[in-house]
Amino acid sequence: MSKIKEKFDNIKQNNKFVKALSNFINKENYTIIKLIIVAILAIIAGIIFEYTIYRKIDPQYISKNRMIIMAGFFMFAGIHFIFKLDKMYNLIHKHRYHLAGIFLVFVMVMGYHGSSIVNFDEQIQLDSDNRHFHALLGVPRLIRTDEWASSMLYKLSQGVGENKFEYFSNKLRGTETDMFTVVDAPVKDILMIGKPLELRFHIFWK
């Protein structure tokens, strides 16, 4: 009788465990605990990705920024197993403008961009320590010379010398050049209101 009772108790305990596990796995149950677990796993996955897969692609640098980005991707993938998809995506759609604003502030503060300007380190400053300025994802394209080797040079030239951000400048070409109309560089002029993106040079230029 004692053996039968033990087997019965074991089955009963296993059933409770199975029920508790099933209840935990069900979406929208224990969401805070699950989010913490997913966040920890996402960070670990981001580190593993950096030291294994991406280490083979770019063996020169171990990037903490790339770990952050990949952890974010893994975190987003993980929350699909926590929340019901229809509610989750309805919530994302409802707050899409807030999320877009948070994303823009994040990439601005972290200094992320889609420029190929990192080519300067490979083509001009070969001996520089560029561990802090390198491609996080993808490969910089040399063919995009209009972006990193032409227009960016004009914009950078506006921030050097005694007279910065002149409307007509001869710093780069050696002759007076309309920096606002022709090359779309930042200038000290009321017309910059029409090009708010270029105002970043006036605000953040050191």
C-alpha positions as a LaTeX table, in Angstrom:
\begin{tabular}{lrrr}
\hline
Residue & $x$ (\AA) & $y$ (\AA) & $z$ (\AA) \\
\hline
Met1 & 0.00 & 0.00 & 0.00 \\
Ser2 & 2.85 & 2.39 & 0.81 \\
Lys3 & 4.41 & 1.97 & $-2.66$ \\
Ile4 & 1.10 & 2.63 & $-4.36$ \\
Lys5 & 0.62 & 5.73 & $-2.22$ \\
Glu6 & 4.11 & 6.99 & $-3.10$ \\
Lys7 & 3.43 & 6.53 & $-6.80$ \\
Phe8 & 0.14 & 8.35 & $-6.44$ \\
Asp9 & 1.83 & 11.25 & $-4.59$ \\
Asn10 & 4.52 & 11.45 & $-7.25$ \\
Ile11 & 1.95 & 11.60 & $-10.02$ \\
Lys12 & 0.04 & 14.25 & $-8.09$ \\
Gln13 & 3.16 & 16.37 & $-7.60$ \\
Asn14 & 4.08 & 16.02 & $-11.26$ \\
Asn15 & 0.62 & 17.13 & $-12.27$ \\
Lys16 & 0.92 & 20.25 & $-10.11$ \\
Phe17 & 4.26 & 20.99 & $-11.65$ \\
Val18 & 2.90 & 20.49 & $-15.14$ \\
Lys19 & $-0.07$ & 22.74 & $-14.38$ \\
Ala20 & 2.16 & 25.42 & $-12.87$ \\
Leu21 & 4.54 & 25.23 & $-15.83$ \\
Ser22 & 1.66 & 25.41 & $-18.29$ \\
Asn23 & 0.22 & 28.40 & $-16.44$ \\
Phe24 & 3.61 & 30.12 & $-16.53$ \\
Ile25 & 4.10 & 29.49 & $-20.24$ \\
Asn26 & 0.69 & 30.86 & $-21.20$ \\
Lys27 & 0.93 & 34.33 & $-22.70$ \\
Glu28 & 0.18 & 37.37 & $-20.52$ \\
Asn29 & 0.84 & 35.43 & $-17.30$ \\
Tyr30 & 3.78 & 36.47 & $-15.11$ \\
Thr31 & 4.75 & 39.11 & $-17.69$ \\
Ile32 & 7.21 & 41.02 & $-15.46$ \\
Ile33 & 9.12 & 37.87 & $-14.54$ \\
Lys34 & 9.17 & 36.78 & $-18.18$ \\
Leu35 & 10.40 & 40.20 & $-19.33$ \\
Ile36 & 13.28 & 40.04 & $-16.86$ \\
Ile37 & 14.17 & 36.53 & $-18.03$ \\
Val38 & 13.96 & 37.53 & $-21.71$ \\
Ala39 & 16.07 & 40.64 & $-21.06$ \\
Ile40 & 18.80 & 38.57 & $-19.39$ \\
Leu41 & 18.72 & 35.99 & $-22.18$ \\
Ala42 & 18.79 & 38.75 & $-24.82$ \\
Ile43 & 21.92 & 40.28 & $-23.27$ \\
Ile44 & 23.60 & 36.87 & $-23.11$ \\
Ala45 & 22.59 & 36.14 & $-26.73$ \\
Gly46 & 23.96 & 39.53 & $-27.85$ \\
Ile47 & 27.31 & 38.79 & $-26.21$ \\
Ile48 & 27.45 & 35.27 & $-27.68$ \\
Phe49 & 26.57 & 36.65 & $-31.14$ \\
Glu50 & 29.41 & 39.18 & $-30.89$ \\
Tyr51 & 32.05 & 36.69 & $-29.80$ \\
Thr52 & 31.05 & 33.92 & $-32.22$ \\
Ile53 & 29.18 & 34.83 & $-35.41$ \\
Tyr54 & 30.23 & 38.47 & $-35.83$ \\
Arg55 & 33.74 & 37.73 & $-34.65$ \\
Lys56 & 34.16 & 35.75 & $-37.88$ \\
Ile57 & 32.72 & 38.58 & $-40.00$ \\
Asp58 & 34.72 & 41.41 & $-38.36$ \\
Pro59 & 37.62 & 39.93 & $-36.37$ \\
Gln60 & 39.23 & 43.33 & $-35.65$ \\
Tyr61 & 36.83 & 44.74 & $-33.08$ \\
Ile62 & 34.70 & 43.59 & $-30.18$ \\
Ser63 & 31.89 & 46.14 & $-30.17$ \\
Lys64 & 29.82 & 46.87 & $-27.08$ \\
Asn65 & 27.47 & 48.97 & $-29.23$ \\
Arg66 & 26.81 & 46.00 & $-31.47$ \\
Met67 & 26.04 & 43.89 & $-28.40$ \\
Ile68 & 23.46 & 46.50 & $-27.35$ \\
Ile69 & 21.84 & 46.52 & $-30.80$ \\
Met70 & 21.71 & 42.73 & $-31.07$ \\
Ala71 & 20.38 & 42.43 & $-27.52$ \\
Gly72 & 17.57 & 44.78 & $-28.58$ \\
Phe73 & 16.78 & 42.57 & $-31.58$ \\
Phe74 & 16.74 & 39.44 & $-29.43$ \\
Met75 & 14.61 & 41.21 & $-26.83$ \\
Phe76 & 12.06 & 42.19 & $-29.47$ \\
Ala77 & 11.97 & 38.61 & $-30.76$ \\
Gly78 & 11.55 & 37.29 & $-27.22$ \\
Ile79 & 8.53 & 39.40 & $-26.31$ \\
His80 & 6.60 & 37.63 & $-29.06$ \\
Phe81 & 6.44 & 34.66 & $-26.70$ \\
Ile82 & 5.18 & 36.79 & $-23.79$ \\
Phe83 & 2.32 & 38.84 & $-25.21$ \\
Lys84 & $-0.49$ & 37.96 & $-27.58$ \\
Leu85 & 0.56 & 39.11 & $-31.02$ \\
Asp86 & $-2.63$ & 40.99 & $-31.91$ \\
Lys87 & $-2.56$ & 43.01 & $-28.69$ \\
Met88 & 1.18 & 43.61 & $-28.93$ \\
Tyr89 & 1.12 & 44.94 & $-32.48$ \\
Asn90 & $-2.01$ & 46.98 & $-31.84$ \\
Leu91 & $-0.17$ & 48.59 & $-28.94$ \\
Ile92 & 2.89 & 49.22 & $-31.11$ \\
His93 & 0.69 & 50.79 & $-33.80$ \\
Lys94 & $-1.11$ & 52.93 & $-31.24$ \\
His95 & 2.15 & 54.31 & $-29.82$ \\
Arg96 & 4.13 & 54.29 & $-33.08$ \\
Tyr97 & 4.92 & 58.01 & $-32.94$ \\
His98 & 6.17 & 57.79 & $-29.36$ \\
Leu99 & 8.27 & 54.73 & $-30.22$ \\
Ala100 & 9.69 & 56.48 & $-33.30$ \\
Gly101 & 10.61 & 59.49 & $-31.15$ \\
Ile102 & 12.30 & 57.28 & $-28.56$ \\
Phe103 & 14.19 & 55.50 & $-31.35$ \\
Leu104 & 15.40 & 58.78 & $-32.87$ \\
Val105 & 16.58 & 60.09 & $-29.50$ \\
Phe106 & 18.34 & 56.79 & $-28.83$ \\
Val107 & 20.29 & 56.72 & $-32.11$ \\
Met108 & 21.17 & 60.41 & $-31.70$ \\
Val109 & 22.48 & 60.00 & $-28.15$ \\
Met110 & 24.39 & 56.83 & $-29.05$ \\
Gly111 & 25.78 & 58.39 & $-32.24$ \\
Tyr112 & 24.46 & 55.75 & $-34.64$ \\
His113 & 24.08 & 56.64 & $-38.32$ \\
Gly114 & 23.98 & 55.08 & $-41.76$ \\
Ser115 & 26.94 & 56.98 & $-43.21$ \\
Ser116 & 29.95 & 55.39 & $-44.89$ \\
Ile117 & 32.22 & 58.06 & $-43.40$ \\
Val118 & 34.19 & 55.32 & $-41.65$ \\
Asn119 & 35.98 & 54.99 & $-44.99$ \\
Phe120 & 38.09 & 57.98 & $-43.96$ \\
Asp121 & 39.85 & 55.78 & $-41.43$ \\
Glu122 & 40.59 & 53.14 & $-44.03$ \\
Gln123 & 41.59 & 55.49 & $-46.87$ \\
Ile124 & 43.18 & 58.53 & $-45.18$ \\
Gln125 & 43.91 & 57.84 & $-41.49$ \\
Leu126 & 45.34 & 54.34 & $-41.83$ \\
Asp127 & 47.27 & 54.41 & $-38.55$ \\
Ser128 & 44.47 & 55.85 & $-36.41$ \\
Asp129 & 42.83 & 53.94 & $-33.59$ \\
Asn130 & 39.29 & 53.70 & $-34.96$ \\
Arg131 & 37.87 & 51.12 & $-32.56$ \\
His132 & 35.25 & 53.65 & $-31.47$ \\
Phe133 & 34.32 & 54.56 & $-35.04$ \\
His134 & 33.57 & 51.54 & $-37.17$ \\
Ala135 & 30.68 & 49.86 & $-38.93$ \\
Leu136 & 28.39 & 48.16 & $-36.44$ \\
Leu137 & 26.34 & 46.22 & $-38.97$ \\
Gly138 & 27.02 & 45.80 & $-42.64$ \\
Val139 & 29.97 & 47.08 & $-44.66$ \\
Pro140 & 30.84 & 50.71 & $-45.50$ \\
Arg141 & 30.62 & 51.28 & $-49.26$ \\
Leu142 & 33.50 & 53.03 & $-51.02$ \\
Ile143 & 31.26 & 53.63 & $-54.02$ \\
Arg144 & 29.14 & 56.10 & $-52.02$ \\
Thr145 & 31.65 & 58.89 & $-52.64$ \\
Asp146 & 28.96 & 61.55 & $-53.06$ \\
Glu147 & 28.07 & 61.01 & $-49.41$ \\
Trp148 & 31.33 & 60.52 & $-47.52$ \\
Ala149 & 34.02 & 61.88 & $-49.87$ \\
Ser150 & 32.22 & 64.89 & $-51.38$ \\
Ser151 & 29.30 & 66.46 & $-49.54$ \\
Met152 & 30.64 & 65.52 & $-46.10$ \\
Leu153 & 33.95 & 67.25 & $-46.83$ \\
Tyr154 & 32.13 & 70.47 & $-47.67$ \\
Lys155 & 30.11 & 70.25 & $-44.46$ \\
Leu156 & 33.17 & 69.55 & $-42.31$ \\
Ser157 & 35.10 & 72.40 & $-43.91$ \\
Gln158 & 32.44 & 74.81 & $-42.68$ \\
Gly159 & 33.42 & 74.16 & $-39.07$ \\
Val160 & 37.13 & 74.98 & $-39.35$ \\
Gly161 & 39.10 & 78.22 & $-39.54$ \\
Glu162 & 38.35 & 81.65 & $-38.10$ \\
Asn163 & 35.13 & 82.30 & $-40.01$ \\
Lys164 & 32.96 & 79.26 & $-39.52$ \\
Phe165 & 29.77 & 78.48 & $-41.44$ \\
Glu166 & 30.20 & 81.21 & $-44.04$ \\
Tyr167 & 27.61 & 81.48 & $-46.80$ \\
Phe168 & 30.38 & 81.91 & $-49.41$ \\
Ser169 & 33.51 & 79.94 & $-48.55$ \\
Asn170 & 36.82 & 79.26 & $-50.29$ \\
Lys171 & 38.23 & 76.79 & $-47.77$ \\
Leu172 & 37.82 & 73.63 & $-49.82$ \\
Arg173 & 37.83 & 74.69 & $-53.47$ \\
Gly174 & 40.14 & 77.74 & $-53.23$ \\
Thr175 & 37.45 & 79.92 & $-54.77$ \\
Glu176 & 34.23 & 81.46 & $-53.47$ \\
Thr177 & 31.57 & 78.76 & $-53.36$ \\
Asp178 & 27.88 & 79.07 & $-52.51$ \\
Met179 & 27.82 & 76.60 & $-49.59$ \\
Phe180 & 24.07 & 76.77 & $-49.07$ \\
Thr181 & 22.64 & 76.36 & $-52.55$ \\
Val182 & 25.31 & 74.40 & $-54.41$ \\
Val183 & 26.69 & 71.96 & $-51.83$ \\
Asp184 & 23.95 & 71.99 & $-49.17$ \\
Ala185 & 26.35 & 72.70 & $-46.28$ \\
Pro186 & 25.45 & 74.45 & $-42.99$ \\
Val187 & 25.76 & 78.27 & $-43.02$ \\
Lys188 & 25.02 & 81.13 & $-40.65$ \\
Asp189 & 21.92 & 82.43 & $-42.33$ \\
Ile190 & 18.20 & 82.70 & $-41.66$ \\
Leu191 & 17.66 & 80.45 & $-44.71$ \\
Met192 & 18.78 & 77.48 & $-42.61$ \\
Ile193 & 15.24 & 77.37 & $-41.25$ \\
Gly194 & 14.37 & 75.66 & $-44.51$ \\
Lys195 & 16.97 & 72.93 & $-43.87$ \\
Pro196 & 16.44 & 71.98 & $-40.22$ \\
Leu197 & 18.49 & 68.80 & $-40.56$ \\
Glu198 & 21.66 & 70.85 & $-41.14$ \\
Leu199 & 21.06 & 72.83 & $-37.95$ \\
Arg200 & 22.61 & 69.92 & $-36.08$ \\
Phe201 & 26.05 & 71.23 & $-37.06$ \\
His202 & 25.36 & 74.56 & $-35.33$ \\
Ile203 & 23.97 & 72.88 & $-32.23$ \\
Phe204 & 26.47 & 70.07 & $-31.72$ \\
Trp205 & 29.63 & 71.39 & $-33.38$ \\
Lys206 & 32.45 & 71.78 & $-30.86$ \\
\hline
\end{tabular}
